[in-house]
PDB file of C-alpha atoms in Angstrom:
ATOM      1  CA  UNK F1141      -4.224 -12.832 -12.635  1.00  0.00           C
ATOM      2  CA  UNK F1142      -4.600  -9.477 -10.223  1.00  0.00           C
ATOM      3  CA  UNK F1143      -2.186  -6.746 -11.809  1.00  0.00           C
ATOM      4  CA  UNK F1144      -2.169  -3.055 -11.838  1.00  0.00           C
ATOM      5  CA  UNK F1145      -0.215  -1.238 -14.360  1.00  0.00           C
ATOM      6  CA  UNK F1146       0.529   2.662 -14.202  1.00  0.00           C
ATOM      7  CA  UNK F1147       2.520   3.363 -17.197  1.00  0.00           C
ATOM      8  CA  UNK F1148       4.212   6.509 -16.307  1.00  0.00           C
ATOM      9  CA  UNK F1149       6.959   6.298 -13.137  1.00  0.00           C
ATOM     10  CA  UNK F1150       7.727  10.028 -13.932  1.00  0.00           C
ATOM     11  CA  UNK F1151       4.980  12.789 -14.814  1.00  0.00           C
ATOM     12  CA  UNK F1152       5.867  16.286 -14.784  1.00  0.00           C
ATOM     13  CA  UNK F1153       3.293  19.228 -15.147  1.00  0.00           C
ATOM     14  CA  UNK F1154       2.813  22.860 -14.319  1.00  0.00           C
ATOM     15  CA  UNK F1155       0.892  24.718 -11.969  1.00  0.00           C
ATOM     16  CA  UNK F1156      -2.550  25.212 -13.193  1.00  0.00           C
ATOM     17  CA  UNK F1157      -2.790  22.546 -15.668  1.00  0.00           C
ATOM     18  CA  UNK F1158      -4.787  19.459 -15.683  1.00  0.00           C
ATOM     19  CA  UNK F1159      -3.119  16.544 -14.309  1.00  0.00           C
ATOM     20  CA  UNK F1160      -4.212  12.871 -15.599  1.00  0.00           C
ATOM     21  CA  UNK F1161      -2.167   9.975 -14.013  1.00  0.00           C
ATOM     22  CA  UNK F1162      -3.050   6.492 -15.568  1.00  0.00           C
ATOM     23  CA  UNK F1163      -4.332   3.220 -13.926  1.00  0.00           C
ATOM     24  CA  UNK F1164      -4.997   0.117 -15.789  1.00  0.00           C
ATOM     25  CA  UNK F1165      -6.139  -3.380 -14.105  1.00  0.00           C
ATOM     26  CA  UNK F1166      -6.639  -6.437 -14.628  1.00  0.00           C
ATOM     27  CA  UNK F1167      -9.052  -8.912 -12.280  1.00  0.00           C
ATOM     28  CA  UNK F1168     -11.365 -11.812 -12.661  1.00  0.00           C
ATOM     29  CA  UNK F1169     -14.596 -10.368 -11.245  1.00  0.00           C
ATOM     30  CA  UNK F1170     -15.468  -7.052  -9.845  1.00  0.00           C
ATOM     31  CA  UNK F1171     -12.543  -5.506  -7.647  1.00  0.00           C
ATOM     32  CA  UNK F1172     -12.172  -2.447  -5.637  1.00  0.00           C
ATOM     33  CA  UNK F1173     -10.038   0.455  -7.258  1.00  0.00           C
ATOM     34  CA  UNK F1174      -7.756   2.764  -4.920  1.00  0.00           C
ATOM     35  CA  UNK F1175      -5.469   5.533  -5.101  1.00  0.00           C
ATOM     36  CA  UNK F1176      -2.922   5.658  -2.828  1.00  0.00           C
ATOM     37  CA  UNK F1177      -0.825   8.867  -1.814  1.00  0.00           C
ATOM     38  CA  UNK F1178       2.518   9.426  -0.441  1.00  0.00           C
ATOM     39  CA  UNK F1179       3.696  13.335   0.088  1.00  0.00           C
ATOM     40  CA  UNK F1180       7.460  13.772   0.817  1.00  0.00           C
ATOM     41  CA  UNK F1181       8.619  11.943   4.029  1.00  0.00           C
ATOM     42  CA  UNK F1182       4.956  10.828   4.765  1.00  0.00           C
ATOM     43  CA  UNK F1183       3.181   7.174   5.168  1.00  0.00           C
ATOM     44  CA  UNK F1184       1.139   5.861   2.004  1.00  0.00           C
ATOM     45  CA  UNK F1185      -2.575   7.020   2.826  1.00  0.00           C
ATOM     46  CA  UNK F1186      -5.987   6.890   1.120  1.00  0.00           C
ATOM     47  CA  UNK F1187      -6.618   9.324  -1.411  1.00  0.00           C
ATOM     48  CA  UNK F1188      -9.637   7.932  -3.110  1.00  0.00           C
ATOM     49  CA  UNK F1189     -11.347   4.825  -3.801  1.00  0.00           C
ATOM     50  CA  UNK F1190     -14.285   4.141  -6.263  1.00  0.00           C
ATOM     51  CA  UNK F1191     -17.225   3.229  -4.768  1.00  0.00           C
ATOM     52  CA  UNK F1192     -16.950   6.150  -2.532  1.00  0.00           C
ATOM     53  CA  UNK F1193     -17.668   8.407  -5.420  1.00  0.00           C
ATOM     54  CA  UNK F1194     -16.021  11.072  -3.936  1.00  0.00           C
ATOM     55  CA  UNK F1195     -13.830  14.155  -4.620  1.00  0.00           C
ATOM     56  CA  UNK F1196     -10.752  14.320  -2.530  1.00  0.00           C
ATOM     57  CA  UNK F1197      -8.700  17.314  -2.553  1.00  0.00           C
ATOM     58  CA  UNK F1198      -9.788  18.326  -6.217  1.00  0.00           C
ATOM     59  CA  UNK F1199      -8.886  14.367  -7.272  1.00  0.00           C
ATOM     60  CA  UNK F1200     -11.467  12.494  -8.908  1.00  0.00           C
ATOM     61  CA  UNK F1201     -11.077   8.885 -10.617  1.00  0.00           C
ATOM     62  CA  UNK F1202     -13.523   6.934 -12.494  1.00  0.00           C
ATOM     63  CA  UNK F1203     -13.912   3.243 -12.855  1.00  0.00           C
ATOM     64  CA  UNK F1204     -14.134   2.321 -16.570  1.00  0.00           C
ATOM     65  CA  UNK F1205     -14.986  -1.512 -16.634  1.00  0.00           C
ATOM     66  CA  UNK F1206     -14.724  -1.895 -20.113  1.00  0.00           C
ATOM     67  CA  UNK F1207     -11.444  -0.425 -20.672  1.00  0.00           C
ATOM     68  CA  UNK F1208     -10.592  -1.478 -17.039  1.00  0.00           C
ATOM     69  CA  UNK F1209      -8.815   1.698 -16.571  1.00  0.00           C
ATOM     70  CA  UNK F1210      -9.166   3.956 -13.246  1.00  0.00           C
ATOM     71  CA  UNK F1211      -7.213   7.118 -13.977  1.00  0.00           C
ATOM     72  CA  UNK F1212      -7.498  10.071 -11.401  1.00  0.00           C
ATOM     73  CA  UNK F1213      -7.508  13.511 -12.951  1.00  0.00           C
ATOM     74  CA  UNK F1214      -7.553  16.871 -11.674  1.00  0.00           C
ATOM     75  CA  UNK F1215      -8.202  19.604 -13.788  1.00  0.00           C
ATOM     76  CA  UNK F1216      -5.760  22.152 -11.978  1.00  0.00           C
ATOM     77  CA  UNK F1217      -3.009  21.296 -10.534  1.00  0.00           C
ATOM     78  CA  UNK F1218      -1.178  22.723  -7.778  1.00  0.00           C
ATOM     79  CA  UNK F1219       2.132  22.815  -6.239  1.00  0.00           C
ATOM     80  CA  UNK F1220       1.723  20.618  -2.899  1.00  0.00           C
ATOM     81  CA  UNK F1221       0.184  18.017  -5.572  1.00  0.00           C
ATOM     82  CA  UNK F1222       3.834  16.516  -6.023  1.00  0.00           C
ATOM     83  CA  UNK F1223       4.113  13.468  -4.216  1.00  0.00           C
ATOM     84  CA  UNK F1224       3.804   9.387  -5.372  1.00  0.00           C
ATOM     85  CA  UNK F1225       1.010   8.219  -6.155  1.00  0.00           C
ATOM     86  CA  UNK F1226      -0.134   4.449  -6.529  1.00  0.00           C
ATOM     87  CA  UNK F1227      -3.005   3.133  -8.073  1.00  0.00           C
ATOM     88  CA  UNK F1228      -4.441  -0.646  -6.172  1.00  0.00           C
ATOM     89  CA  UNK F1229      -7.181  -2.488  -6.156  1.00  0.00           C
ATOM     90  CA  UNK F1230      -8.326  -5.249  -3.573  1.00  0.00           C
ATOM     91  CA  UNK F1231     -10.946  -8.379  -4.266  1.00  0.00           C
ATOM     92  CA  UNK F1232     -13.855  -7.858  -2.239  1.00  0.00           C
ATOM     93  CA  UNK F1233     -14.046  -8.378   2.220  1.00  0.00           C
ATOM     94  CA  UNK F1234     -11.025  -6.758   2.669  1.00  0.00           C
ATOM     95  CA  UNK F1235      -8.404  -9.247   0.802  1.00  0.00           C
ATOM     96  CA  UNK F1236      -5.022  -7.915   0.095  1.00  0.00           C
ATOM     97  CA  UNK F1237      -3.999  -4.655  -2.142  1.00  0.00           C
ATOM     98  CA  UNK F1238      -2.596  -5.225  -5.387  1.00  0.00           C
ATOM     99  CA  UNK F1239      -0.316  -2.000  -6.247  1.00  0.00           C
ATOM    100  CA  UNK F1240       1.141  -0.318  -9.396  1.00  0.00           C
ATOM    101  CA  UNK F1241       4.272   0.514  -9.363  1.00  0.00           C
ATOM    102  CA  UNK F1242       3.333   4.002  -9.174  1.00  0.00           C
ATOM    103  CA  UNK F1243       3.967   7.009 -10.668  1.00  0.00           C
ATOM    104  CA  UNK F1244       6.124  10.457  -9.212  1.00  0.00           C
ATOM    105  CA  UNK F1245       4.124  13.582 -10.112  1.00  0.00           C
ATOM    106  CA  UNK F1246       5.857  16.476  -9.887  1.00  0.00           C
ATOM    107  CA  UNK F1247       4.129  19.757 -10.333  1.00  0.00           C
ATOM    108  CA  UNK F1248       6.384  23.157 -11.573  1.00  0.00           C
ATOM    109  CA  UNK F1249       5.929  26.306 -10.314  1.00  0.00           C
TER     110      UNK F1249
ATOM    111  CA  UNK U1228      -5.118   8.026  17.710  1.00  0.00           C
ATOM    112  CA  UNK U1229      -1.629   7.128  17.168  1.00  0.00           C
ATOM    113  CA  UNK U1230      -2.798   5.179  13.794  1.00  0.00           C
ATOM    114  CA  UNK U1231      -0.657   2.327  13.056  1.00  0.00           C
ATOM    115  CA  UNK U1232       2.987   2.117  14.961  1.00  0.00           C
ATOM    116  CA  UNK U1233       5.745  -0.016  13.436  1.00  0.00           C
ATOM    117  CA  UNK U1234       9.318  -0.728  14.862  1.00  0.00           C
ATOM    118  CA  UNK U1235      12.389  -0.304  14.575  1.00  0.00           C
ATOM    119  CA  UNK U1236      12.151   2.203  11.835  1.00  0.00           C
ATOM    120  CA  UNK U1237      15.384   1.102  10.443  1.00  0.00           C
ATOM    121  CA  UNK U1238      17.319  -1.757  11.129  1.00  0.00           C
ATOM    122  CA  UNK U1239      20.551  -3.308   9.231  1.00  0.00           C
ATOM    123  CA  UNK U1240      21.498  -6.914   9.553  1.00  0.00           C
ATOM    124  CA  UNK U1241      23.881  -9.466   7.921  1.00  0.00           C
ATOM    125  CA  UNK U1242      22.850 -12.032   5.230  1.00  0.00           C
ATOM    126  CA  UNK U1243      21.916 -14.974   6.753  1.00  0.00           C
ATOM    127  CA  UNK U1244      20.898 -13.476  10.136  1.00  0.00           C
ATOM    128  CA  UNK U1245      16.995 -13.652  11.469  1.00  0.00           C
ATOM    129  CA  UNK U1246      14.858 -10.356  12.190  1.00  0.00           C
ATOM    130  CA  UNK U1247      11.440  -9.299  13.785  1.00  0.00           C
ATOM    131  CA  UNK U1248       9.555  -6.913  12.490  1.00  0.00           C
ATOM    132  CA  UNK U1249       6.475  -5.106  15.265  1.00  0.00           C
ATOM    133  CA  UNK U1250       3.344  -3.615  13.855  1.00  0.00           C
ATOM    134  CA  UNK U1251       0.498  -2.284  16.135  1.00  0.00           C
ATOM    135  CA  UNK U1252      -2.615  -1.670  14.312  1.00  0.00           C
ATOM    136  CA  UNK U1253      -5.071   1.592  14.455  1.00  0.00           C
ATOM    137  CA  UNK U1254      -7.480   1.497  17.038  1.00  0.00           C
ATOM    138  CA  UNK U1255     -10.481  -0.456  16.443  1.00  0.00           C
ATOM    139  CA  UNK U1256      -8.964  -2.329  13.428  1.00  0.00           C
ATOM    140  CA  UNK U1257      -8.384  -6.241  13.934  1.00  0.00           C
ATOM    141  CA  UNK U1258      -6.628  -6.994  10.463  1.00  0.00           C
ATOM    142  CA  UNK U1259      -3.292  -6.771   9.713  1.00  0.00           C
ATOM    143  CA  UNK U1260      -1.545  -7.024   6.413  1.00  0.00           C
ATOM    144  CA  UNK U1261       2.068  -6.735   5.670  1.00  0.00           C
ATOM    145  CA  UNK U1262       3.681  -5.486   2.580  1.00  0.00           C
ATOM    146  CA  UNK U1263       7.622  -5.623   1.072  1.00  0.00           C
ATOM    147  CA  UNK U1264       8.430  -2.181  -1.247  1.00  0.00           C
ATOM    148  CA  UNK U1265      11.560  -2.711  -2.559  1.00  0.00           C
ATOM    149  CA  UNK U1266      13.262   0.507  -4.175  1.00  0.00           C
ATOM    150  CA  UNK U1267      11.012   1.794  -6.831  1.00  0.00           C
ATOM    151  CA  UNK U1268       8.735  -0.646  -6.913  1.00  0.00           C
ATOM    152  CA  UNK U1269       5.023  -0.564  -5.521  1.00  0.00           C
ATOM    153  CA  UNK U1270       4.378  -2.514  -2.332  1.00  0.00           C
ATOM    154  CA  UNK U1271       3.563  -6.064  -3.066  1.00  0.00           C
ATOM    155  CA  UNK U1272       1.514  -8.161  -0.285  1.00  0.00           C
ATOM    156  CA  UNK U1273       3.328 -10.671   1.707  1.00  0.00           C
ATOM    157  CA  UNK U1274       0.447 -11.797   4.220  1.00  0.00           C
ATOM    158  CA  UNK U1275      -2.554 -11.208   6.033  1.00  0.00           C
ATOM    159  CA  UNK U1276      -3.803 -11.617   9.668  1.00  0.00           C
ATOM    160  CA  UNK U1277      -6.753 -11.966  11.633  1.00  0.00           C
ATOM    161  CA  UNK U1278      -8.166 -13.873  14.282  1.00  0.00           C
ATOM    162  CA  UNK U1279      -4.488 -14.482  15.229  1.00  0.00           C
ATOM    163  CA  UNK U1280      -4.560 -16.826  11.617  1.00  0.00           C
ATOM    164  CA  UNK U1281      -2.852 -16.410   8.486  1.00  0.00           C
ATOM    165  CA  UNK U1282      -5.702 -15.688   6.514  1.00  0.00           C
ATOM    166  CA  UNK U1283      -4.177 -14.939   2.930  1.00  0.00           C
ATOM    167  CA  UNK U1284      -0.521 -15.186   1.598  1.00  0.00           C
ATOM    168  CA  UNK U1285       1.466 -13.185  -1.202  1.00  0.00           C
ATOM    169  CA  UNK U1286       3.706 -15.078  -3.285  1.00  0.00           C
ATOM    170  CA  UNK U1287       6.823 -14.794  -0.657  1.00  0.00           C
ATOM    171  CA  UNK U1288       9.137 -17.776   0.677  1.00  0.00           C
ATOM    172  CA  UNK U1289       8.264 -19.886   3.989  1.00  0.00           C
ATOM    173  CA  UNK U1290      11.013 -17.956   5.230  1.00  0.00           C
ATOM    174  CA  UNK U1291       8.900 -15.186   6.309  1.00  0.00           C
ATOM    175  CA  UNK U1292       6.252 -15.788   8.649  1.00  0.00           C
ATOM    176  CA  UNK U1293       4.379 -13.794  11.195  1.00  0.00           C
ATOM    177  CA  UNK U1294       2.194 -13.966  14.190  1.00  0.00           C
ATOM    178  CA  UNK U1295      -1.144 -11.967  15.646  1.00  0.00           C
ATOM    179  CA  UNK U1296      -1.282 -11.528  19.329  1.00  0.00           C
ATOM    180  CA  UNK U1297      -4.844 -11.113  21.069  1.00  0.00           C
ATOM    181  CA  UNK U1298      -3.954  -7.359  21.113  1.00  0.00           C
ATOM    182  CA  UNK U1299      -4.507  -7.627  17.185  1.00  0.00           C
ATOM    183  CA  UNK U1300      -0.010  -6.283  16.904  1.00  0.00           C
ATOM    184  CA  UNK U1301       2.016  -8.151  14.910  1.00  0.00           C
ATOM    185  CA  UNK U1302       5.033  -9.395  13.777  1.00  0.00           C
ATOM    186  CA  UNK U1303       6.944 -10.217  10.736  1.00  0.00           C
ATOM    187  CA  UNK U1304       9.581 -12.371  11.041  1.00  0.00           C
ATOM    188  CA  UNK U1305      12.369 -13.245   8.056  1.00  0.00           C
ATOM    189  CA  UNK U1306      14.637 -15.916   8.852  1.00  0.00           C
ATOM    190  CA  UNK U1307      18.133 -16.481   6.631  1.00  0.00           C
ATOM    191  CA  UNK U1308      18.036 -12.829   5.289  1.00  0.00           C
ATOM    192  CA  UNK U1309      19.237 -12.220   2.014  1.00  0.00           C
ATOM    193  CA  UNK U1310      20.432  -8.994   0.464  1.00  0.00           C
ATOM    194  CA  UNK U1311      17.282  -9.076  -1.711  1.00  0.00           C
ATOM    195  CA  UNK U1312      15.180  -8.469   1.628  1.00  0.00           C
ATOM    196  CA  UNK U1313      16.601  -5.002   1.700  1.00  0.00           C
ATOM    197  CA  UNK U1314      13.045  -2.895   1.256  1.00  0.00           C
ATOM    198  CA  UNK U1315      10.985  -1.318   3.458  1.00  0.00           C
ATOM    199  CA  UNK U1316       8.177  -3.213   4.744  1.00  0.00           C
ATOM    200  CA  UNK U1317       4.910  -1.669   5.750  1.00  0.00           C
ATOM    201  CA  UNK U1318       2.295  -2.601   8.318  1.00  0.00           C
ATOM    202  CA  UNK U1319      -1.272  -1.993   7.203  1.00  0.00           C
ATOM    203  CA  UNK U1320      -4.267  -2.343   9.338  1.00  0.00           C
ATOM    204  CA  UNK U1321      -8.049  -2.615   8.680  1.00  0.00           C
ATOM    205  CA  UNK U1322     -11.260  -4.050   9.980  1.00  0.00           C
ATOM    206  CA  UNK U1323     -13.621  -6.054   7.431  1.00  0.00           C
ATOM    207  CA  UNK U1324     -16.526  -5.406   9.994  1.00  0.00           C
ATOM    208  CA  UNK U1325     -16.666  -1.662   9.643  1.00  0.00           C
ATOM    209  CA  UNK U1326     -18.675  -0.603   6.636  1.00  0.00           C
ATOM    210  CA  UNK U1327     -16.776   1.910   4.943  1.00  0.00           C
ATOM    211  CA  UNK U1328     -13.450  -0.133   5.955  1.00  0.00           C
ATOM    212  CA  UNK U1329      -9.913   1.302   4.549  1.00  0.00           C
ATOM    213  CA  UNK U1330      -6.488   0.280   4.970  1.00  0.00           C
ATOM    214  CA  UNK U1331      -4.608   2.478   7.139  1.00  0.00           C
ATOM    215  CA  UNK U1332      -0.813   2.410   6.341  1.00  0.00           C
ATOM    216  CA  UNK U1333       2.357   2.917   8.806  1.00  0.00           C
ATOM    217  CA  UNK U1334       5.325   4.637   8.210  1.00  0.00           C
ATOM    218  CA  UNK U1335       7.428   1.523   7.745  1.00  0.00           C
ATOM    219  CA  UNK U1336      10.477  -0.596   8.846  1.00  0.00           C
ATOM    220  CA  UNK U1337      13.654   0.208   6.705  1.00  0.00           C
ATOM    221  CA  UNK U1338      15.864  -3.069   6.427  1.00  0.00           C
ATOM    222  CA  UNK U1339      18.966  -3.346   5.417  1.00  0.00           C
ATOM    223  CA  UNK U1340      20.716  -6.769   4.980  1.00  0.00           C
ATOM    224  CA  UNK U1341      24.451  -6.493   4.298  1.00  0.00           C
TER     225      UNK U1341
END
């Protein structure tokens, strides 16, 4: 079974501190890991996604296969951080996205 | 690049009544997938189109069905609404020919079924 699990729905941090939000999965082969991001009164766009090994906006994530985890991290976070973010991953040849239920950062001043 | 354009962006309708749904993908994407979020929830796949075919299926009812016109748009279309289809459904395009390919996401049709 294809399921994505983000265990927090609420994570609250101040400005400055590192920010971890969670991602576990679970697939039968070798999927493609996402994060999603949706700022206030904005459509859900691409933040990251593994193979692109990339740092986006301070964000990075990496794939752990043997703990099947993806978690994106930043080590400081700032203020126009707060927004929803959802974890997803896809089977390979662009099949559908599997989503977490996502989790609501909110970062304090 | 208007990106992907989705209409109405909210709509309310009576149990038991039909509606269409419009998506019209990014330019230069051929794919379309649409997705039901229903309050709190992630969004959770419904189907997938390309080539004008339903190419892949979420785990949803026969009541919802779509279509691809040659223009790669779409529609979702949910016959006998029930007050569980209240969620916001999201058009998502992509093209599994470009490399790099992503999913590019619009801003959503809010339904409400009363």
């Amino acid at each position: 079974a294809q399921r994505v699990t983000q265990p927090e729905k609420l994570l609250s941090v101040f400005k400055g501190a590192p920010v971890e939000l969670k991602c576990n999965y679970s697939y039968s082969g070798s999927p493609e890991l996402f994060w999603y991001v949706q700022y206030s009164r904005q459509r859900l766009q691409l933040l990251l996604r593994h193979i692109s090994r990339e740092s986006i906006k301070g964000f990075t994530a990496d794939l752990n296969k043997g703990e099947t985890s993806f978690h994106l991290k930043k080590p400081f976070a700032q203020e126009e951080d707060s927004a929803m973010y959802y974890c997803a991953l896809s089977g390979p040849g662009a099949q559908k996205l599997v989503f977490g239920q996502g989790t609501r950062l909110t970062i304090n001043p | 690049d208007a990106g992907v354009t989705q209409s109405p962006t909210h709509l309310i309708k009576t149990r038991g009544q039909q509606v269409t749904l419009r998506c019209s993908p990014k330019s230069g994407h051929d794919t379309v997938s649409w997705y039901q979020q229903a309050l709190g929830q992630g969004p959770q796949f419904i189907f997938q189109y390309y080539e004008e075919e339903e190419r892949q299926r979420g785990n949803f009812p026969d009541r919802f069905s779509g279509h691809q016109f040659p223009n790669y748009s779409s529609e979702l279309n949910v016959n006998a609404l029930l007050l569980g289809d209240s969620a916001l459904y999201l058009c998502a395009s992509s093209s599994p020919k470009q490399v790099d390919y992503g999913y590019t996401f619009g801003s959503g049709t809010r339904l409400t079924v009363v």
